[in-house]
Structure formats: C-alpha cells, structure tokens
Amino acid sequence: MSTDLPHPQLHTLEGCVLQSIDHPASPSPSLSPAPSPSPTPVTVATALVDTFVRLGVTHAFGVMGGAMAPLFHAIVHSDITTLHLRHEAGAAFAAIEASLATRRPVLVFTTAGPGLTNAITGMLAARWDGAHVIFVSASTSAANRGRVATQETTPSSVLGGGLFLPGGALHYATTLEHPAQLATIAAQLASGLARPGGFVAHVSLPIDMQNAACARVACIGDGRGLLPMCSPSVVAEHAALLAGRAPVVWLGFGARHAAKPIRKLVERTGARVMCSPRAKGIFPEDHPQFLGVTGLGGHTRVDEQLVADRPRHTLVLGTRMGESTSFWASELTPSQSFIHVDADPSVFGVAYPEVRTHAVVADVGAYVTALLDALGPGRAPWSVANAEPRELAPPVVARPSGPVRPQFLFAELQRVVVEGSDAWIMAESGNSFCWSTHHLRFAEPGRYRVSTGFGSMGHATTGVVGAAVACGGKAVALVGDGAMMMMNEIHSAVQYGADALWVVLNDACYLMCAQGMKVMGWKPFSCELPPVDFVALARAIGADGERVTTESEVGPALERAMKVRGPWVLDVTIDRAESPPSGRRNRSLMQQGFATGSRAQ
Ligand SMILES: Cc1ncc(C[n+]2csc(CCOP(=O)(O)OP(=O)(O)O)c2C)c(N)n1
C-alpha cells in the first residue's frame, strides 16, 4: 500500500508539541490531526481517551466488559474508530498490524481478569514486532482488592503483576489511582511513542477511577530529540573501515523507513545485500546486488555465496540477527567485524557475541545518510559485485489434477497479488510463512508482514482485519487451516466490512509440526485435523468465498477474490507431499538438543 514510509512527526497543538505517527499513504493534511473540538472531558475515562486522540490514536480494537463500561463509552464516543472484536488476542494482533501499516499508535482495550489475560500473547507480539500500542484495561478498585471481587484484577492477582510492570511485554505500565497522575501518564506515553523501534504501554484503570472528575490534560510532552544519532567522527571511522572492499549489508525490519538512502549506499558501494524475513522489499528482491533472504524460509544460496566470498565487514541495519533471521549460522558472519546500527541499545552482541561488533545507536536512515555524506559523491571505493542478474527459478506449470502444490499457489500469488495489486500481504505462522518468505518477491517495503520471531499462530488470521480497516484497502492473509481454527476474526470483518482476504492452505493437518517431527526422526503424532470446509464456515458467519482443488482453478479464483470488496475466504486444497523451505529451523532445533533425545514411536 505504501513504499516510502515517513518518520514519526511532531505536531503543535494548542501551543504544545505532541507526537503523532503518520499514515504513510496520506502525508498531508492528516499529518496534523488537530482533533475536532471534543466536549470538555469531565471524567478520568474521557480525559484519558482525549489524551489518546491527541497522541495520534485513530483506531481501537478490543472486547468490552462491565468493569470498563465508562471507559468503553468514552472510547466509542470519541473520534477513535472503534472495533469491537471476538477475542482480545485478535484485537491485539489487529492493533499491531494497524499500527505497523499506518505508523500510528493504536489502542487495545479489554475488561478486567480474563479480558486482560487474553491480551497477553498479543502484547508480547506487539513488543517483538515493534508496534506502537497503548493497551488500556479495567481493574479492581483499591477498596475492593483482596475481597474476591468479580474478575479481581490487581498487580498481585494477575500473573504475578507481569502486565502491571514494565519489562517483558511492556515498555511502560501504570495503574491510574488518582486523576492527578494523568498529566504524567500523557507525557510518558508521548515520549514512548516517539521511539522508532516500537512502544507498548499498559494503562490500568480501576473501576472507581473511570468516572472520577478530572480535567483535560493541558499539555502533552514533546518526544523530539529521541531519535538517536552517533557522532560524525564515528561515521567517518566506519567509512574508512569499509573502504577497499565491498561490504555485505544485512537488512532488518528496523531499516524499513530508510529504503531510499540504503539503495543509494548499496549502488554506490557495490555492496551485496541480504535481509531478514521481515525486511523483504526494503531492497528490491530482483536487484542484481540482492543475495536473498536469511533465516526461516530464506535462501541457502546466501550462505553459499558468503562462504565462497566472505566479506571483511558486514553492515547490519536494523536487525537483531536472532534465531529466525540467522539461525546463528557462522556462515553469515564477516571475517573482521559487524558494524551494527540500531535504535535499540540492547541488541548489540546478542546473536553473535564472538564476532567483533562496532555498535552504533542510531536511527538507520539518519546513519546511512551520514555514511553517504562521509563517502562523498564522487567516491566509489568498491567495484560493483554480483552485477549479473540472478537466474530465476523456472516457472511452475499447472498440472491437470490433484491437490495444489504450494509452489504453484505462491507463483500465482506473486502474479496476481504481489505484482497485480498494492495489497498488504501477511503470512501466518506455519508452512505459509516459509513458502511465502521463500517464493514471494517484493520490490518495495510496506507490502509484506510476517512475525517470524514471536511466531504466534492467529497473528495473520486476525491481524489482517486490523491492516485492512486501518489502511482502508485490501489486506491478504496467507494462512494454514490449523491457524484458522485456532482463531480468526472473519465475523468481525463482516461486522465492519473489512476488505480482508484469507487464502487458506488447507491440508487438514498441522503440517509444519508433522513434517518437522518426521525430519527429526519422530513419528508425527496426532497432527491430522478433521477436514474443514472454510467456504461453508465463512458463509455460516456472514462472509463468502470460493474453494479451489486443482491448480488450473487457482489463478482465476485469486483474480476474482482480489476484485471482491469485503471479507472473502479462498480455500485451497494443498498437496501435503511437498516439503517447505523450513529445514534450517529443524536443524536449529536438533543443534539445541533434540538430536540427543530418544525417539518415542
Ligand atoms: C499460538 C501458537 N501455538 C502453537 C504454535 C506452534 N505451531 C507452529 S506451526 C503449527 C501448525 C500450523 O498448522 P496450520 O495452521 O494448519 O499450517 P500448516 O503448517 O499445516 O500449513 C503449530 C502448532 C505456534 N506457533 N503458535
């Protein structure tokens, strides 16, 4: 939906500066979301929601309950578009995708007790994936704590306080016990939301606080100055360090807003480029200097080429190089050092502690621009490597009968969805994200979403609704039948007319598990699933769809699906015999200790 994603912007409102994260597709005038004059808030709930609006929140996802009635009322009656979903985890996943697709902070709301605990997985995913999410929930009033209140929710009653303290899932957590706290909370949220690498906050609102009298927050803090940048002398040192031989550039999700300067740097220096699964498209995948994707679903040719021609230095931009990006493979390391650039100071030396690392706390775009300046316009110290266009895999030809091979399905997805539309594309945990990371090719950032690191099933089956609603355009989820049965938000998509398409890889199996167990020497146990007719399921809950059982039907059915406006399910019968490109994951598990275990039959 968008190619050039702007940085978070700061806007002045009523004499105060506040943080807002822009919608990439509409750089103006929505950049200055001066809120329509809302009635003067008179309660904590309305003042808090007014603060969220002024922080740039335009969408909220959640499930309400009695303990949050005044808060829910305040949200629904604000300028925030509110979606009342079927599960709090689905709401959190939808919020993550809405936030990442629009670069705005998104609200998740839940009631106390089970509402709160249902959202935990989603909050962890939000932090892993770098979303800007404000989570607001109801809790038990101080006067009733410890009295077996219904859904009693206090820092000590819910999971040892994990959602009431910063750390783990949350960058910031607080319980609003007095209206006077609101100004501080607003300031903390404003500065947190300015963090480029994401921010997840939880504001717990006790029942008796929600209707307490409260004035509107007068002034919200200024998040400017938080974008980190290292000194010019360090950049100059790096330019000197890199001189002489083309480096390798390793791109991660944290580099997604810096596509233009990165391409300039790569073409000027002759660097070779590899990327994490989440960074697909930041550098065009059909570019002659692109080696391939590392990690889960990636390309083994990357390792082979680096072994054959090992770089001295690798410039790491915005990736933590975690297991799902690297499998900690030594083949991907340089002979001398990493120059590792990230806005988050906690990521350095973590994945490869044994490799010398020049750690740079900086915004990736600002760093690359400074490096280009340091190199100078006429300076081209490296020869262009790898200039020959890479040979593409031969086209997969449709076979007349039998179930659909994933390779064929993904070739058609490339043609119809990637190249034939500007839809947002998400791949689900399971075989889908291996096939898609391996076979789809993107020429720009902001098209592909995959949660390889946290990897929760249900992320795409529900998140697709958040992306579609927040972007106001088509979003496509590539998902397994097991994930669809775990959770989906088709019913919510019907309620809100979300333009979401689910392409279900229907193999009546937890196939990734079954195939993985086989590879590791176990007999797959109980991974077969009773068959599901997902078109019938969609129809039963108000949506519609089409079933595809042979390869010749795939293309026309996809083209029809892309023309539909509103929720649609394309149920594709998948050939289970094909092995997905997930071998490195199984090998990594073996190396972590499974190789020595006994094989129960
Ligand atoms: C919440 C959660 N539970 C369990 C897993 C482990 N897991 C990863 S893939 C998978 C099976 C996926 O099956 P399906 O959705 O049918 O996709 P397939 O691999 O068959 O294409 C499981 C259980 C997970 N990633 N997330």
XYZ file of C-alpha atoms and ligand atoms in Angstrom:
627
model
C 0.000 0.000 0.000
C 2.919 2.299 0.510
C 6.516 2.414 -0.489
C 8.122 5.339 1.227
C 7.327 5.339 4.861
C 7.866 8.655 6.620
C 9.262 9.061 10.071
C 7.089 9.843 13.032
C 6.181 13.504 13.007
C 5.664 16.031 15.709
C 2.827 18.489 15.592
C 1.869 21.520 17.516
C -1.490 21.583 19.130
C -2.771 24.381 21.233
C 0.703 25.640 21.913
C 2.013 22.209 22.872
C 4.048 19.777 20.800
C 2.885 16.212 20.663
C 3.888 13.039 18.944
C 1.915 11.659 16.080
C 2.752 8.739 13.810
C 1.738 9.442 10.263
C -0.277 7.472 7.795
C 2.207 6.752 5.024
C -0.358 6.940 2.266
C -1.597 10.393 3.211
C 1.287 12.658 4.108
C -1.000 15.661 4.433
C -3.270 17.089 5.686
C -3.884 14.159 8.035
C -0.370 14.751 9.339
C -1.779 17.376 11.650
C -4.681 15.613 13.241
C -5.853 18.606 15.210
C -8.676 16.818 16.972
C -12.137 18.139 16.392
C -13.093 20.094 19.452
C -14.340 17.420 21.803
C -16.599 18.260 24.706
C -14.583 19.214 27.766
C -13.809 15.918 29.469
C -15.177 15.651 32.948
C -14.115 12.155 33.934
C -10.846 10.263 34.015
C -12.143 7.963 31.272
C -12.983 10.808 28.890
C -9.812 12.756 29.709
C -7.697 9.642 29.121
C -9.356 8.936 25.787
C -8.963 12.610 24.819
C -5.247 12.192 25.550
C -5.079 9.118 23.295
C -6.682 11.092 20.448
C -4.175 13.905 20.898
C -1.356 11.333 20.834
C -2.471 10.340 17.356
C -4.669 7.297 18.059
C -7.297 6.839 15.349
C -8.216 3.156 15.809
C -9.083 0.963 18.787
C -9.605 -2.815 18.922
C -10.846 -4.819 21.874
C -13.650 -6.565 23.708
C -15.553 -4.694 26.413
C -16.932 -5.904 29.722
C -18.826 -4.490 32.694
C -15.695 -3.370 34.516
C -14.831 -0.984 31.702
C -18.262 0.372 30.796
C -17.440 4.088 31.303
C -14.106 3.675 29.525
C -15.715 1.875 26.590
C -18.373 4.581 26.390
C -15.654 7.227 26.264
C -13.756 5.406 23.504
C -16.814 4.797 21.360
C -17.926 8.424 21.707
C -14.536 9.863 20.800
C -13.022 10.460 17.347
C -11.436 6.995 17.534
C -12.765 4.365 15.106
C -13.622 1.531 17.472
C -13.827 -2.140 16.506
C -15.416 -4.491 18.970
C -13.843 -7.858 18.097
C -14.368 -11.542 19.082
C -11.165 -12.162 21.077
C -8.698 -9.893 22.876
C -5.697 -11.647 21.298
C -7.275 -10.999 17.897
C -7.743 -7.381 18.927
C -4.084 -7.096 19.899
C -2.909 -8.697 16.649
C -5.237 -6.407 14.665
C -3.821 -3.413 16.551
C -0.232 -4.469 15.790
C -0.967 -4.680 12.084
C -2.937 -1.429 12.084
C -0.044 0.301 13.827
C 2.636 -1.099 11.519
C 0.577 -0.401 8.404
C -0.204 3.209 9.312
C 2.673 4.191 11.646
C 0.144 5.431 14.160
C -0.274 4.367 17.770
C -3.263 2.039 18.110
C -5.389 1.363 21.164
C -6.259 -2.065 22.572
C -8.977 -2.172 25.222
C -10.030 -5.033 27.480
C -12.061 -5.589 30.568
C -10.537 -6.896 33.803
C -9.490 -10.510 34.551
C -9.910 -12.771 31.518
C -10.076 -9.845 29.102
C -6.697 -8.683 30.298
C -5.096 -12.132 30.331
C -6.425 -12.948 26.851
C -4.413 -9.992 25.540
C -1.054 -11.097 26.938
C 0.171 -13.033 23.876
C -0.739 -10.077 21.687
C 1.148 -7.628 23.874
C 4.270 -9.773 23.690
C 3.876 -9.977 19.921
C 3.468 -6.188 19.766
C 6.789 -5.702 21.522
C 8.579 -8.316 19.419
C 7.245 -6.773 16.215
C 7.946 -3.137 17.089
C 4.380 -1.835 17.036
C 3.153 1.304 18.834
C 0.328 0.026 21.024
C -1.418 1.562 24.008
C -3.250 -1.085 25.989
C -5.917 0.156 28.372
C -7.776 -2.211 30.679
C -10.074 -2.191 33.669
C -9.002 -3.280 37.147
C -10.446 -3.669 40.628
C -10.905 -0.534 42.744
C -8.452 -0.227 45.640
C -11.279 -0.502 48.180
C -12.274 -3.945 46.897
C -8.885 -5.532 46.305
C -8.452 -8.859 48.083
C -12.208 -9.232 48.657
C -12.773 -11.826 45.893
C -14.154 -9.193 43.564
C -15.603 -10.445 40.303
C -12.698 -10.853 37.848
C -10.485 -9.386 40.543
C -7.598 -7.682 38.829
C -4.691 -6.235 40.738
C -0.945 -6.307 40.201
C -0.718 -9.254 42.589
C -3.714 -11.223 41.308
C -2.865 -11.443 37.614
C 0.228 -13.441 36.718
C 2.378 -12.011 39.453
C 1.974 -8.498 38.132
C 3.534 -9.171 34.739
C 1.184 -6.788 32.985
C 1.479 -4.093 35.617
C 5.224 -3.612 35.451
C 7.499 -2.521 32.639
C 9.725 -5.257 31.253
C 8.666 -8.434 29.410
C 5.851 -7.376 27.129
C 5.718 -3.756 28.177
C 7.902 -0.689 27.883
C 5.656 1.217 30.259
C 2.935 0.181 32.705
C 0.948 2.083 35.258
C -2.250 1.962 37.268
C -4.095 5.236 37.355
C -5.011 5.620 41.037
C -5.613 9.383 41.062
C -6.718 11.894 38.389
C -3.572 13.950 39.028
C -1.478 11.129 37.500
C -2.971 11.718 34.082
C -0.584 14.505 33.016
C 2.469 12.373 33.840
C 0.992 9.368 32.041
C 0.320 11.535 28.972
C 3.916 12.790 28.986
C 5.318 9.272 29.363
C 3.164 7.980 26.519
C 4.198 10.902 24.292
C 7.897 10.268 24.740
C 7.490 6.496 24.481
C 5.554 6.725 21.239
C 8.438 8.680 19.715
C 10.638 5.570 19.897
C 11.234 4.368 16.349
C 11.525 0.726 17.381
C 8.009 0.496 18.830
C 6.417 1.105 22.188
C 3.931 -0.971 24.161
C 2.247 0.638 27.161
C -0.409 -0.570 29.592
C -2.651 1.812 31.489
C -4.781 0.021 34.055
C -7.901 1.906 35.055
C -9.618 0.864 38.304
C -13.401 0.783 38.229
C -13.850 3.659 40.687
C -11.425 5.890 38.794
C -13.205 5.777 35.455
C -15.990 8.187 36.376
C -13.914 10.296 38.783
C -13.849 14.014 37.983
C -10.825 15.061 36.005
C -9.624 17.994 33.941
C -8.375 17.611 30.385
C -4.575 17.287 30.187
C -3.337 20.794 29.440
C -0.117 19.981 27.642
C 1.305 16.785 26.228
C 5.070 16.288 26.203
C 7.489 16.652 23.387
C 9.071 13.486 22.042
C 11.554 15.270 19.782
C 15.216 14.578 20.244
C 14.655 10.918 20.921
C 15.828 9.776 17.505
C 19.366 8.620 18.282
C 22.343 9.539 16.109
C 26.015 8.784 16.572
C 28.741 11.378 16.069
C 30.148 12.308 12.626
C 33.608 11.138 13.667
C 32.284 7.617 14.275
C 30.595 7.639 10.860
C 33.865 8.794 9.283
C 35.701 5.933 11.027
C 33.204 3.483 9.580
C 33.563 4.948 6.087
C 37.309 4.405 6.382
C 36.831 0.920 7.784
C 34.605 -0.091 4.902
C 36.892 1.346 2.222
C 38.711 -1.037 -0.040
C 36.345 -3.941 -0.350
C 32.591 -4.153 -0.912
C 30.827 -4.991 2.340
C 27.700 -7.015 2.821
C 24.613 -5.173 4.060
C 22.224 -7.172 6.271
C 18.808 -5.533 6.461
C 16.202 -5.974 9.150
C 12.729 -4.639 9.894
C 14.251 -1.627 11.694
C 15.551 -0.397 8.335
C 12.136 -0.260 6.671
C 11.890 3.525 6.704
C 15.265 4.004 5.079
C 14.824 2.235 1.729
C 15.941 5.183 -0.409
C 19.285 6.012 1.258
C 20.020 2.291 1.649
C 19.617 1.710 -2.094
C 21.859 4.691 -2.781
C 24.509 3.328 -0.430
C 24.351 -0.161 -1.909
C 24.566 1.023 -5.510
C 27.350 3.477 -4.752
C 29.449 0.935 -2.898
C 28.729 -2.267 -4.800
C 27.673 -3.946 -1.573
C 25.843 -7.246 -1.602
C 22.541 -7.276 0.292
C 20.755 -9.879 2.348
C 17.689 -9.358 4.514
C 15.668 -10.901 7.310
C 12.215 -12.331 6.501
C 10.554 -9.222 7.974
C 12.715 -6.928 5.841
C 11.642 -8.277 2.463
C 11.210 -5.459 -0.024
C 13.339 -2.812 1.709
C 15.851 -3.538 -1.030
C 14.300 -4.811 -4.286
C 14.493 -8.590 -4.372
C 15.041 -8.600 -8.149
C 18.062 -6.279 -7.900
C 21.342 -7.831 -9.121
C 23.053 -6.934 -5.819
C 20.426 -8.774 -3.748
C 21.687 -12.129 -2.489
C 18.499 -13.368 -0.822
C 16.670 -13.781 2.472
C 18.330 -15.210 5.582
C 16.639 -17.253 8.287
C 13.309 -19.043 8.357
C 12.043 -19.691 4.835
C 15.135 -17.967 3.431
C 17.570 -18.933 0.708
C 20.518 -21.252 1.272
C 22.256 -19.554 -1.668
C 23.004 -16.651 0.712
C 25.117 -18.847 2.993
C 26.781 -20.453 -0.024
C 27.749 -17.117 -1.544
C 29.093 -15.729 1.709
C 31.165 -18.847 2.295
C 32.549 -18.584 -1.252
C 33.274 -14.863 -0.896
C 33.370 -13.906 2.770
C 33.082 -10.166 3.467
C 35.512 -8.421 5.774
C 32.793 -6.258 7.263
C 29.033 -6.582 7.337
C 26.884 -3.516 7.846
C 23.906 -4.666 9.911
C 20.967 -2.268 9.658
C 18.003 -2.723 11.981
C 18.084 -6.457 12.610
C 18.749 -8.253 15.890
C 20.037 -11.242 13.876
C 18.004 -13.542 16.135
C 17.406 -17.237 15.503
C 14.646 -16.804 12.925
C 16.833 -14.334 10.988
C 20.187 -16.117 11.227
C 19.875 -19.490 12.967
C 23.084 -18.100 14.484
C 24.902 -19.539 11.453
C 28.626 -18.814 11.326
C 28.419 -18.847 7.505
C 26.711 -15.441 7.687
C 29.471 -13.740 9.665
C 32.184 -11.452 8.286
C 35.896 -12.204 8.728
C 36.550 -8.975 10.670
C 33.538 -7.192 12.129
C 29.908 -6.243 12.171
C 29.069 -2.561 12.036
C 25.718 -2.871 13.728
C 23.269 0.048 13.596
C 20.094 0.031 15.653
C 17.992 2.492 17.633
C 17.759 -0.044 20.468
C 20.979 -0.281 22.530
C 20.044 -3.721 23.904
C 20.544 -5.611 20.629
C 24.310 -5.472 20.204
C 26.480 -8.556 20.563
C 23.466 -10.680 21.418
C 23.194 -13.075 18.465
C 26.907 -13.311 17.674
C 28.814 -12.450 20.856
C 32.004 -13.949 19.400
C 32.118 -11.570 16.405
C 33.741 -8.170 16.851
C 30.944 -5.596 16.734
C 31.059 -1.839 16.246
C 27.807 -0.907 17.960
C 26.032 2.210 16.692
C 22.970 3.527 18.487
C 21.331 5.491 15.713
C 18.310 5.849 13.547
C 19.100 3.702 10.482
C 18.028 6.297 7.897
C 20.000 9.087 9.554
C 23.089 6.874 9.874
C 23.031 5.723 6.247
C 22.551 9.305 5.044
C 25.524 10.388 7.158
C 27.613 7.493 5.822
C 26.783 8.522 2.258
C 27.925 12.050 3.088
C 31.128 10.712 4.624
C 31.844 8.688 1.490
C 31.236 11.748 -0.702
C 29.521 11.896 -4.089
C 32.497 11.026 -6.229
C 33.895 8.356 -4.011
C 33.233 4.824 -5.191
C 35.844 2.714 -3.476
C 34.319 -0.637 -4.293
C 33.693 -2.350 -7.577
C 30.136 -3.440 -8.283
C 29.894 -7.027 -7.184
C 27.473 -9.595 -8.442
C 26.291 -7.411 -11.321
C 24.857 -10.268 -13.342
C 21.094 -10.630 -12.918
C 20.341 -13.721 -10.874
C 18.732 -16.648 -12.609
C 15.141 -17.034 -11.543
C 13.670 -20.449 -10.779
C 11.845 -21.950 -13.775
C 8.085 -21.229 -13.802
C 5.887 -23.840 -12.138
C 3.483 -25.197 -14.752
C -0.061 -26.111 -13.707
C -0.749 -29.826 -13.578
C -4.180 -31.013 -14.656
C -5.302 -32.779 -11.497
C -4.562 -33.430 -7.886
C -4.259 -31.037 -4.982
C -2.474 -27.702 -5.371
C 1.283 -27.632 -4.849
C 2.272 -24.686 -2.639
C 4.965 -23.699 -5.151
C 2.248 -23.243 -7.765
C -0.041 -21.329 -5.402
C 2.767 -18.934 -4.459
C 3.709 -18.343 -8.099
C 0.111 -17.299 -8.712
C 0.080 -15.160 -5.550
C 3.196 -13.408 -6.881
C 1.498 -12.700 -10.215
C -1.976 -11.730 -9.030
C -1.446 -10.229 -5.570
C 2.168 -9.003 -5.316
C 2.530 -7.718 -8.876
C -1.140 -7.214 -9.731
C -2.162 -5.140 -6.708
C -0.872 -2.952 -3.913
C -2.481 -5.088 -1.194
C -0.892 -5.550 2.214
C 0.214 -9.218 2.429
C 0.618 -11.171 5.660
C 1.862 -14.704 6.188
C 0.850 -16.836 9.160
C 2.975 -18.937 11.466
C 3.119 -22.416 9.920
C 4.160 -23.559 6.477
C 2.588 -20.418 4.974
C 5.324 -18.134 6.223
C 8.078 -20.419 4.971
C 6.587 -20.717 1.492
C 5.834 -17.004 1.235
C 9.176 -15.774 2.563
C 10.920 -18.103 0.128
C 8.835 -17.612 -3.002
C 7.266 -14.146 -2.932
C 9.445 -11.281 -4.159
C 8.895 -7.661 -3.250
C 10.299 -4.577 -4.889
C 9.329 -2.108 -2.158
C 8.889 -2.029 1.629
C 5.500 -1.843 3.279
C 3.919 -4.770 1.437
C 4.855 -7.875 3.445
C 4.289 -8.721 7.085
C 5.491 -11.818 8.810
C 6.027 -12.414 12.511
C 8.866 -14.893 12.343
C 10.435 -14.026 15.698
C 7.471 -14.391 18.044
C 5.594 -16.538 15.539
C 2.178 -16.826 17.134
C -0.479 -18.699 15.207
C -3.516 -16.480 14.816
C -1.443 -13.395 14.184
C -2.312 -13.145 10.483
C -5.780 -14.718 10.636
C -6.841 -11.839 12.907
C -4.263 -9.143 12.136
C -5.453 -8.964 8.543
C -8.616 -7.255 9.772
C -6.617 -4.536 11.538
C -4.481 -3.863 8.454
C -7.497 -3.755 6.124
C -9.517 -1.431 8.353
C -6.707 0.933 9.280
C -5.449 1.257 5.699
C -8.899 1.320 4.139
C -7.671 -1.098 1.463
C -7.247 -4.758 0.650
C -5.207 -6.912 3.028
C -4.442 -10.555 2.257
C -3.604 -13.229 4.840
C -1.851 -16.437 3.758
C -2.736 -18.915 6.479
C -2.988 -22.594 7.443
C -6.206 -24.411 8.305
C -4.927 -25.070 11.834
C -4.335 -21.381 12.480
C -7.767 -20.525 11.070
C -9.372 -22.949 13.511
C -7.286 -21.615 16.393
C -8.699 -18.143 15.871
C -9.868 -15.777 13.183
C -11.757 -12.527 13.029
C -13.874 -13.209 9.900
C -17.003 -12.467 11.910
C -15.628 -9.054 12.928
C -14.616 -8.392 9.317
C -18.243 -8.968 8.325
C -19.415 -6.591 11.053
C -17.108 -3.778 9.912
C -16.920 -4.525 6.176
C -13.159 -5.092 6.303
C -11.620 -5.718 2.883
C -9.783 -8.822 4.060
C -8.958 -11.937 2.050
C -7.937 -15.195 3.742
C -6.097 -17.623 1.446
C -6.230 -20.877 3.396
C -3.583 -23.521 2.722
C -5.996 -26.323 3.577
C -4.109 -29.565 4.188
C -6.211 -30.945 7.069
C -3.101 -31.075 9.197
C -0.744 -29.182 11.473
C 1.608 -29.884 8.600
C 4.598 -27.870 9.784
C 4.559 -29.918 13.012
C 4.038 -33.246 11.240
C 6.801 -32.624 8.703
C 9.165 -31.276 11.354
C 8.670 -34.310 13.591
C 9.377 -36.611 10.653
C 12.577 -34.759 9.741
C 13.770 -35.028 13.336
C 13.099 -38.762 13.390
C 9.824 -38.867 15.304
C 6.588 -40.382 14.081
C 4.118 -37.471 13.655
C 1.584 -37.770 16.464
C -1.979 -36.528 16.218
C -1.272 -33.745 13.739
C -4.062 -34.812 11.343
C -7.061 -32.488 11.588
C -10.658 -33.297 10.607
C -11.285 -31.599 7.229
C -12.939 -28.182 7.296
C -14.937 -26.528 4.521
C -13.840 -22.921 5.065
C -16.258 -21.548 2.473
C -19.158 -23.105 4.379
C -17.678 -21.739 7.606
C -17.375 -18.250 6.092
C -20.951 -18.388 4.831
C -22.231 -19.517 8.217
C -20.893 -16.329 9.789
C -21.890 -13.863 7.104
C -18.899 -13.852 4.742
C -18.368 -15.756 1.494
C -15.641 -17.415 -0.501
C -14.602 -19.998 -3.059
C -12.989 -23.409 -2.912
C -10.126 -24.433 -5.197
C -8.993 -28.035 -5.575
C -6.845 -28.010 -8.738
C -4.032 -25.794 -9.962
C -5.822 -24.548 -13.080
C -8.507 -23.004 -10.843
C -6.065 -21.048 -8.673
C -5.323 -18.020 -10.882
C -8.914 -17.215 -11.910
C -10.146 -17.716 -8.318
C -7.448 -15.393 -6.975
C -8.312 -12.757 -9.573
C -11.984 -12.958 -8.560
C -11.075 -12.797 -4.882
C -8.985 -9.658 -5.384
C -11.979 -7.935 -7.010
C -14.279 -8.617 -4.048
C -14.779 -5.726 -1.640
C -15.258 -7.093 1.863
C -14.319 -10.315 3.636
C -13.617 -13.333 1.409
C -12.136 -16.789 2.014
C -10.234 -18.685 -0.678
C -9.999 -22.284 0.492
C -7.161 -24.045 -1.382
C -6.700 -27.822 -1.132
C -2.968 -28.231 -0.627
C -0.682 -31.093 -1.606
C 0.871 -32.304 1.652
C 3.669 -34.152 -0.095
C 5.665 -31.010 -0.837
C 8.394 -30.081 1.660
C 8.520 -26.412 2.660
C 11.808 -24.485 2.890
C 11.947 -24.772 6.684
C 14.841 -27.203 7.024
C 17.058 -24.728 8.856
C 14.534 -24.489 11.704
C 14.560 -28.243 12.230
C 18.352 -28.299 12.065
C 18.488 -25.500 14.642
C 16.229 -27.470 17.000
C 18.452 -30.513 16.576
C 21.514 -28.415 17.413
C 19.746 -27.102 20.518
C 19.489 -30.570 21.981
C 16.808 -32.586 20.192
C 19.484 -34.586 18.419
C 20.357 -36.369 21.646
C 16.779 -37.157 22.724
C 15.082 -40.544 22.418
C 12.535 -41.109 19.662
C 9.181 -42.165 21.097
C 7.237 -44.051 18.400
C -0.032 -19.928 19.453
C 0.846 -20.975 18.831
N 0.706 -22.264 19.216
C 1.486 -23.228 18.662
C 2.431 -22.908 17.721
C 3.338 -23.993 17.128
N 2.982 -24.224 15.690
C 3.689 -23.645 14.705
S 3.120 -24.044 13.195
C 1.942 -25.049 13.840
C 0.993 -25.810 12.938
C 0.324 -24.926 11.940
O -0.656 -25.650 11.259
P -1.519 -24.964 10.142
O -2.015 -23.655 10.580
O -2.537 -25.923 9.678
O -0.455 -24.662 8.994
P 0.399 -25.721 8.132
O 1.736 -25.793 8.742
O -0.344 -27.008 8.117
O 0.446 -25.108 6.760
C 1.992 -25.057 15.235
C 1.066 -25.830 16.094
C 2.557 -21.542 17.385
N 3.462 -21.103 16.514
N 1.728 -20.611 17.917
